[in-house]
PDB file of C-alpha atoms in Angstrom:
ATOM      1  CA  UNK A   1       4.768  54.987  11.694  1.00 53.00           C
ATOM      2  CA  UNK A   2       5.153  55.318  15.429  1.00 53.00           C
ATOM      3  CA  UNK A   3       1.384  55.377  15.853  1.00 55.00           C
ATOM      4  CA  UNK A   4       1.045  52.188  13.777  1.00 52.00           C
ATOM      5  CA  UNK A   5       3.663  50.422  15.893  1.00 48.00           C
ATOM      6  CA  UNK A   6       1.937  51.567  19.055  1.00 50.00           C
ATOM      7  CA  UNK A   7      -1.449  50.277  17.849  1.00 50.00           C
ATOM      8  CA  UNK A   8       0.069  46.943  16.836  1.00 50.00           C
ATOM      9  CA  UNK A   9       1.740  46.562  20.204  1.00 49.00           C
ATOM     10  CA  UNK A  10      -1.483  47.358  22.039  1.00 48.00           C
ATOM     11  CA  UNK A  11      -3.433  44.922  19.842  1.00 49.00           C
ATOM     12  CA  UNK A  12      -1.095  42.009  20.528  1.00 52.00           C
ATOM     13  CA  UNK A  13      -0.793  42.904  24.220  1.00 50.00           C
ATOM     14  CA  UNK A  14      -4.555  42.973  24.668  1.00 49.00           C
ATOM     15  CA  UNK A  15      -4.875  39.682  22.792  1.00 51.00           C
ATOM     16  CA  UNK A  16      -2.265  38.057  25.019  1.00 47.00           C
ATOM     17  CA  UNK A  17      -3.977  39.313  28.175  1.00 46.00           C
ATOM     18  CA  UNK A  18      -7.335  38.088  26.935  1.00 48.00           C
ATOM     19  CA  UNK A  19      -5.982  34.594  26.296  1.00 45.00           C
ATOM     20  CA  UNK A  20      -4.016  34.287  29.527  1.00 47.00           C
ATOM     21  CA  UNK A  21      -6.707  35.995  31.569  1.00 49.00           C
ATOM     22  CA  UNK A  22      -9.465  33.683  30.367  1.00 46.00           C
ATOM     23  CA  UNK A  23      -7.438  30.488  30.526  1.00 42.00           C
ATOM     24  CA  UNK A  24      -7.674  30.220  34.302  1.00 45.00           C
ATOM     25  CA  UNK A  25     -11.450  30.260  34.083  1.00 43.00           C
ATOM     26  CA  UNK A  26     -11.647  27.556  31.424  1.00 44.00           C
ATOM     27  CA  UNK A  27      -8.957  25.220  32.685  1.00 42.00           C
ATOM     28  CA  UNK A  28     -10.471  21.873  33.610  1.00 48.00           C
ATOM     29  CA  UNK A  29      -8.093  19.217  34.931  1.00 45.00           C
ATOM     30  CA  UNK A  30      -8.648  15.693  33.667  1.00 48.00           C
ATOM     31  CA  UNK A  31     -10.910  13.712  36.006  1.00 51.00           C
ATOM     32  CA  UNK A  32      -9.463  10.744  37.855  1.00 59.00           C
ATOM     33  CA  UNK A  33     -11.518   7.982  36.310  1.00 78.00           C
ATOM     34  CA  UNK A  34     -11.250   4.209  35.999  1.00 91.00           C
ATOM     35  CA  UNK A  35      -8.162   3.233  33.930  1.00 93.00           C
ATOM     36  CA  UNK A  36      -8.850   1.908  30.423  1.00 93.00           C
ATOM     37  CA  UNK A  37      -7.396  -1.512  31.207  1.00 95.00           C
ATOM     38  CA  UNK A  38     -10.212  -2.133  33.713  1.00 96.00           C
ATOM     39  CA  UNK A  39     -13.237  -3.434  31.810  1.00 95.00           C
ATOM     40  CA  UNK A  40     -15.000  -5.705  34.303  1.00 97.00           C
ATOM     41  CA  UNK A  41     -16.198  -4.581  37.723  1.00 97.00           C
ATOM     42  CA  UNK A  42     -17.524  -6.271  40.835  1.00 97.00           C
ATOM     43  CA  UNK A  43     -19.372  -4.934  43.849  1.00 97.00           C
ATOM     44  CA  UNK A  44     -18.283  -6.728  46.997  1.00 97.00           C
ATOM     45  CA  UNK A  45     -21.147  -7.166  49.508  1.00 98.00           C
ATOM     46  CA  UNK A  46     -21.082  -4.220  51.900  1.00 98.00           C
ATOM     47  CA  UNK A  47     -19.903  -4.819  55.450  1.00 97.00           C
ATOM     48  CA  UNK A  48     -22.227  -3.655  58.207  1.00 97.00           C
ATOM     49  CA  UNK A  49     -20.704  -2.148  61.351  1.00 96.00           C
ATOM     50  CA  UNK A  50     -24.013  -1.090  62.889  1.00 95.00           C
ATOM     51  CA  UNK A  51     -26.640  -2.922  64.930  1.00 94.00           C
ATOM     52  CA  UNK A  52     -29.189  -2.704  62.110  1.00 95.00           C
ATOM     53  CA  UNK A  53     -29.405  -6.267  60.842  1.00 94.00           C
ATOM     54  CA  UNK A  54     -29.614  -6.851  57.096  1.00 95.00           C
ATOM     55  CA  UNK A  55     -29.234  -3.291  55.816  1.00 97.00           C
ATOM     56  CA  UNK A  56     -25.979  -4.188  54.067  1.00 97.00           C
ATOM     57  CA  UNK A  57     -27.884  -6.463  51.670  1.00 97.00           C
ATOM     58  CA  UNK A  58     -30.236  -3.646  50.629  1.00 97.00           C
ATOM     59  CA  UNK A  59     -27.403  -1.222  49.933  1.00 98.00           C
ATOM     60  CA  UNK A  60     -25.402  -3.850  48.033  1.00 98.00           C
ATOM     61  CA  UNK A  61     -28.420  -4.614  45.845  1.00 97.00           C
ATOM     62  CA  UNK A  62     -29.073  -0.918  45.159  1.00 97.00           C
ATOM     63  CA  UNK A  63     -25.450  -0.345  44.092  1.00 97.00           C
ATOM     64  CA  UNK A  64     -25.342  -3.476  41.928  1.00 97.00           C
ATOM     65  CA  UNK A  65     -28.574  -2.433  40.202  1.00 96.00           C
ATOM     66  CA  UNK A  66     -27.367   1.047  39.320  1.00 96.00           C
ATOM     67  CA  UNK A  67     -23.994  -0.278  38.118  1.00 96.00           C
ATOM     68  CA  UNK A  68     -25.842  -2.667  35.800  1.00 95.00           C
ATOM     69  CA  UNK A  69     -28.156   0.099  34.597  1.00 95.00           C
ATOM     70  CA  UNK A  70     -25.196   2.345  33.760  1.00 93.00           C
ATOM     71  CA  UNK A  71     -23.968  -0.169  31.197  1.00 91.00           C
ATOM     72  CA  UNK A  72     -20.449   1.186  30.678  1.00 92.00           C
ATOM     73  CA  UNK A  73     -18.784  -1.813  32.328  1.00 95.00           C
ATOM     74  CA  UNK A  74     -19.527  -5.480  32.590  1.00 95.00           C
ATOM     75  CA  UNK A  75     -20.535  -6.325  36.160  1.00 96.00           C
ATOM     76  CA  UNK A  76     -19.267  -9.731  37.154  1.00 96.00           C
ATOM     77  CA  UNK A  77     -17.991 -11.765  40.101  1.00 96.00           C
ATOM     78  CA  UNK A  78     -15.068 -10.581  42.182  1.00 96.00           C
ATOM     79  CA  UNK A  79     -12.905 -13.437  40.918  1.00 96.00           C
ATOM     80  CA  UNK A  80     -13.386 -12.390  37.276  1.00 97.00           C
ATOM     81  CA  UNK A  81     -13.344  -8.613  37.773  1.00 97.00           C
ATOM     82  CA  UNK A  82     -10.479  -6.221  37.034  1.00 97.00           C
ATOM     83  CA  UNK A  83     -11.705  -3.736  39.654  1.00 97.00           C
ATOM     84  CA  UNK A  84     -13.703  -4.123  42.856  1.00 98.00           C
ATOM     85  CA  UNK A  85     -15.944  -1.603  44.618  1.00 97.00           C
ATOM     86  CA  UNK A  86     -15.645  -2.187  48.382  1.00 98.00           C
ATOM     87  CA  UNK A  87     -17.886  -0.502  50.926  1.00 97.00           C
ATOM     88  CA  UNK A  88     -18.665  -0.485  54.631  1.00 97.00           C
ATOM     89  CA  UNK A  89     -21.662   0.922  56.485  1.00 97.00           C
ATOM     90  CA  UNK A  90     -20.099   2.659  59.462  1.00 96.00           C
ATOM     91  CA  UNK A  91     -22.913   4.635  61.107  1.00 95.00           C
ATOM     92  CA  UNK A  92     -26.681   4.405  61.512  1.00 96.00           C
ATOM     93  CA  UNK A  93     -28.186   7.193  63.604  1.00 95.00           C
ATOM     94  CA  UNK A  94     -31.943   7.718  63.926  1.00 95.00           C
ATOM     95  CA  UNK A  95     -32.698  10.919  65.816  1.00 95.00           C
ATOM     96  CA  UNK A  96     -36.209  12.089  66.842  1.00 95.00           C
ATOM     97  CA  UNK A  97     -36.652  15.798  66.177  1.00 95.00           C
ATOM     98  CA  UNK A  98     -40.262  16.483  67.185  1.00 95.00           C
ATOM     99  CA  UNK A  99     -42.933  14.870  69.367  1.00 94.00           C
ATOM    100  CA  UNK A 100     -46.726  14.870  69.429  1.00 92.00           C
ATOM    101  CA  UNK A 101     -48.952  15.571  72.425  1.00 91.00           C
ATOM    102  CA  UNK A 102     -48.422  12.001  73.669  1.00 92.00           C
ATOM    103  CA  UNK A 103     -44.635  12.379  73.533  1.00 93.00           C
ATOM    104  CA  UNK A 104     -44.451  10.051  70.514  1.00 93.00           C
ATOM    105  CA  UNK A 105     -41.857  11.043  67.882  1.00 94.00           C
ATOM    106  CA  UNK A 106     -43.507  12.709  64.908  1.00 95.00           C
ATOM    107  CA  UNK A 107     -40.375  13.685  62.968  1.00 96.00           C
ATOM    108  CA  UNK A 108     -36.988  12.016  62.536  1.00 96.00           C
ATOM    109  CA  UNK A 109     -33.548  12.608  61.071  1.00 96.00           C
ATOM    110  CA  UNK A 110     -31.783   9.515  59.718  1.00 96.00           C
ATOM    111  CA  UNK A 111     -28.025   9.379  59.093  1.00 95.00           C
ATOM    112  CA  UNK A 112     -26.432   6.423  57.317  1.00 96.00           C
ATOM    113  CA  UNK A 113     -22.733   6.800  56.495  1.00 96.00           C
ATOM    114  CA  UNK A 114     -20.515   4.558  54.411  1.00 97.00           C
ATOM    115  CA  UNK A 115     -16.832   4.305  53.554  1.00 96.00           C
ATOM    116  CA  UNK A 116     -16.179   3.329  49.937  1.00 96.00           C
ATOM    117  CA  UNK A 117     -12.988   2.301  48.128  1.00 96.00           C
ATOM    118  CA  UNK A 118     -12.128   1.121  44.626  1.00 96.00           C
ATOM    119  CA  UNK A 119      -9.523  -1.622  44.289  1.00 97.00           C
ATOM    120  CA  UNK A 120      -7.516  -2.175  41.093  1.00 96.00           C
ATOM    121  CA  UNK A 121      -6.888  -5.924  40.811  1.00 96.00           C
ATOM    122  CA  UNK A 122      -4.660  -5.545  37.764  1.00 96.00           C
ATOM    123  CA  UNK A 123      -2.059  -3.475  39.628  1.00 95.00           C
ATOM    124  CA  UNK A 124      -2.959  -4.665  43.132  1.00 95.00           C
ATOM    125  CA  UNK A 125      -3.592  -1.215  44.555  1.00 94.00           C
ATOM    126  CA  UNK A 126      -6.376   0.961  45.899  1.00 95.00           C
ATOM    127  CA  UNK A 127      -7.221   3.688  43.389  1.00 93.00           C
ATOM    128  CA  UNK A 128      -9.294   5.851  45.717  1.00 93.00           C
ATOM    129  CA  UNK A 129     -11.085   5.996  49.052  1.00 94.00           C
ATOM    130  CA  UNK A 130     -14.162   8.086  49.864  1.00 94.00           C
ATOM    131  CA  UNK A 131     -14.959   8.126  53.610  1.00 94.00           C
ATOM    132  CA  UNK A 132     -18.120   9.339  55.350  1.00 94.00           C
ATOM    133  CA  UNK A 133     -20.300   9.243  52.257  1.00 95.00           C
ATOM    134  CA  UNK A 134     -23.980   9.972  52.856  1.00 93.00           C
ATOM    135  CA  UNK A 135     -26.372  12.777  53.748  1.00 91.00           C
ATOM    136  CA  UNK A 136     -29.150  12.712  56.345  1.00 93.00           C
ATOM    137  CA  UNK A 137     -32.811  12.921  55.495  1.00 95.00           C
ATOM    138  CA  UNK A 138     -35.455  14.508  57.717  1.00 96.00           C
ATOM    139  CA  UNK A 139     -38.980  13.146  57.480  1.00 97.00           C
ATOM    140  CA  UNK A 140     -42.302  13.024  59.358  1.00 96.00           C
ATOM    141  CA  UNK A 141     -43.185   9.620  60.748  1.00 94.00           C
ATOM    142  CA  UNK A 142     -45.849   7.609  58.947  1.00 92.00           C
ATOM    143  CA  UNK A 143     -47.962   7.547  62.135  1.00 89.00           C
ATOM    144  CA  UNK A 144     -47.951  11.343  62.446  1.00 88.00           C
ATOM    145  CA  UNK A 145     -50.521  11.834  59.709  1.00 86.00           C
ATOM    146  CA  UNK A 146     -48.395  14.562  58.160  1.00 89.00           C
ATOM    147  CA  UNK A 147     -47.943  14.801  54.365  1.00 92.00           C
ATOM    148  CA  UNK A 148     -44.907  12.887  53.167  1.00 88.00           C
ATOM    149  CA  UNK A 149     -44.818  10.659  56.225  1.00 92.00           C
ATOM    150  CA  UNK A 150     -42.458   7.679  55.998  1.00 96.00           C
ATOM    151  CA  UNK A 151     -41.762   4.507  57.880  1.00 96.00           C
ATOM    152  CA  UNK A 152     -38.154   3.897  58.906  1.00 96.00           C
ATOM    153  CA  UNK A 153     -37.877   1.272  56.170  1.00 96.00           C
ATOM    154  CA  UNK A 154     -39.085   3.722  53.528  1.00 97.00           C
ATOM    155  CA  UNK A 155     -36.617   6.336  54.753  1.00 97.00           C
ATOM    156  CA  UNK A 156     -33.836   3.763  54.516  1.00 97.00           C
ATOM    157  CA  UNK A 157     -34.780   2.989  50.919  1.00 97.00           C
ATOM    158  CA  UNK A 158     -34.519   6.653  49.967  1.00 97.00           C
ATOM    159  CA  UNK A 159     -31.014   6.691  51.397  1.00 97.00           C
ATOM    160  CA  UNK A 160     -30.025   3.454  49.608  1.00 97.00           C
ATOM    161  CA  UNK A 161     -31.185   4.947  46.312  1.00 97.00           C
ATOM    162  CA  UNK A 162     -29.255   8.174  46.838  1.00 96.00           C
ATOM    163  CA  UNK A 163     -26.114   6.394  48.050  1.00 97.00           C
ATOM    164  CA  UNK A 164     -26.219   4.106  45.014  1.00 97.00           C
ATOM    165  CA  UNK A 165     -26.357   7.151  42.708  1.00 96.00           C
ATOM    166  CA  UNK A 166     -23.517   8.871  44.604  1.00 95.00           C
ATOM    167  CA  UNK A 167     -21.308   5.769  44.589  1.00 96.00           C
ATOM    168  CA  UNK A 168     -21.955   5.216  40.878  1.00 96.00           C
ATOM    169  CA  UNK A 169     -21.123   8.848  40.090  1.00 94.00           C
ATOM    170  CA  UNK A 170     -17.935   8.737  42.175  1.00 93.00           C
ATOM    171  CA  UNK A 171     -16.855   5.504  40.478  1.00 94.00           C
ATOM    172  CA  UNK A 172     -17.603   6.364  36.856  1.00 94.00           C
ATOM    173  CA  UNK A 173     -17.172  10.145  36.749  1.00 90.00           C
ATOM    174  CA  UNK A 174     -14.086  10.504  38.928  1.00 84.00           C
ATOM    175  CA  UNK A 175     -12.650  12.540  41.784  1.00 73.00           C
ATOM    176  CA  UNK A 176     -14.585  15.562  42.997  1.00 72.00           C
ATOM    177  CA  UNK A 177     -17.950  14.568  41.540  1.00 77.00           C
ATOM    178  CA  UNK A 178     -19.102  13.289  44.939  1.00 76.00           C
ATOM    179  CA  UNK A 179     -17.385  13.827  48.283  1.00 78.00           C
ATOM    180  CA  UNK A 180     -17.929  12.474  51.764  1.00 79.00           C
ATOM    181  CA  UNK A 181     -18.562  14.465  54.920  1.00 78.00           C
ATOM    182  CA  UNK A 182     -15.707  15.910  56.919  1.00 76.00           C
ATOM    183  CA  UNK A 183     -14.985  14.257  60.255  1.00 75.00           C
ATOM    184  CA  UNK A 184     -16.270  17.384  62.014  1.00 73.00           C
ATOM    185  CA  UNK A 185     -19.629  17.082  60.256  1.00 75.00           C
ATOM    186  CA  UNK A 186     -20.101  13.430  61.200  1.00 74.00           C
ATOM    187  CA  UNK A 187     -22.443  12.920  64.190  1.00 75.00           C
ATOM    188  CA  UNK A 188     -20.688  11.851  67.368  1.00 70.00           C
ATOM    189  CA  UNK A 189     -23.693  10.294  69.092  1.00 54.00           C
ATOM    190  CA  UNK A 190     -22.738   6.875  67.773  1.00 46.00           C
ATOM    191  CA  UNK A 191     -18.987   6.355  68.242  1.00 39.00           C
ATOM    192  CA  UNK A 192     -17.371   4.808  65.238  1.00 39.00           C
ATOM    193  CA  UNK A 193     -14.866   2.175  66.301  1.00 38.00           C
ATOM    194  CA  UNK A 194     -14.351   0.886  62.793  1.00 36.00           C
ATOM    195  CA  UNK A 195     -10.927   1.132  61.189  1.00 36.00           C
ATOM    196  CA  UNK A 196     -11.192   1.047  57.389  1.00 36.00           C
ATOM    197  CA  UNK A 197      -7.801  -0.578  57.017  1.00 37.00           C
ATOM    198  CA  UNK A 198      -7.573   0.911  53.526  1.00 37.00           C
ATOM    199  CA  UNK A 199      -4.299   2.231  52.225  1.00 35.00           C
ATOM    200  CA  UNK A 200      -2.126   2.045  49.167  1.00 36.00           C
ATOM    201  CA  UNK A 201      -2.471  -1.736  49.000  1.00 42.00           C
ATOM    202  CA  UNK A 202      -5.292  -4.236  49.279  1.00 44.00           C
ATOM    203  CA  UNK A 203      -8.188  -3.103  51.531  1.00 44.00           C
ATOM    204  CA  UNK A 204      -9.066  -5.441  54.373  1.00 42.00           C
ATOM    205  CA  UNK A 205     -12.778  -4.943  55.204  1.00 47.00           C
ATOM    206  CA  UNK A 206     -14.048  -7.139  57.985  1.00 48.00           C
ATOM    207  CA  UNK A 207     -16.912  -8.583  55.945  1.00 45.00           C
ATOM    208  CA  UNK A 208     -14.594 -11.028  54.155  1.00 43.00           C
ATOM    209  CA  UNK A 209     -11.270 -11.008  56.000  1.00 34.00           C
ATOM    210  CA  UNK A 210     -10.068 -14.261  54.452  1.00 36.00           C
ATOM    211  CA  UNK A 211     -11.238 -13.590  50.893  1.00 41.00           C
ATOM    212  CA  UNK A 212      -9.334 -10.631  49.510  1.00 43.00           C
ATOM    213  CA  UNK A 213      -9.134 -10.039  45.753  1.00 41.00           C
ATOM    214  CA  UNK A 214      -6.026 -11.293  44.017  1.00 38.00           C
ATOM    215  CA  UNK A 215      -4.866 -10.271  40.586  1.00 35.00           C
ATOM    216  CA  UNK A 216      -5.533 -12.674  37.710  1.00 37.00           C
ATOM    217  CA  UNK A 217      -2.980 -10.824  35.587  1.00 38.00           C
ATOM    218  CA  UNK A 218       0.780 -11.394  35.545  1.00 37.00           C
TER     219      UNK A 218
END
């Protein structure tokens, strides 16, 4: 009888340890995603805080296209939307890495960084902010004759495409799916004097300072 009780105790103890021991490996917290009451989204035109004229239009178009392709939400105007994606291009750094025999750059590294926030118009609050989003690409110049050579414009387009994917993933899949660079990792060669002005209430990007979203709900 004592042996049977001992075996039973060991059986239940091992079962308990197996359950509790494995639970920490399989625990997945719920992602922070868009609330169910938000069904219509808008992408506000990106603000550009660099000296590269017109790049904000290309990034805005890339993000709008991928949002439309996703299909989970209706993409509409800011006035009709329940939630607004707001972004700002904060840094553009083109760095030559290698030179040919004539001292002409033959390889470049291009950094383009953006700050992104999502604004809930229904509850008049910022749901999340993702600063310093973007990764550099290194490429041979088109004039170098090397395989895979790119013009600056072509390199930009690669970054717009990747940023659009990252912003879409961050918006639709939730916190932790995509993260920005730490402040230490951000290049310091181009001082960033831009203040996002984003907090727990309505963001105030400088692209439309007098046209902030207002809730259409009571």
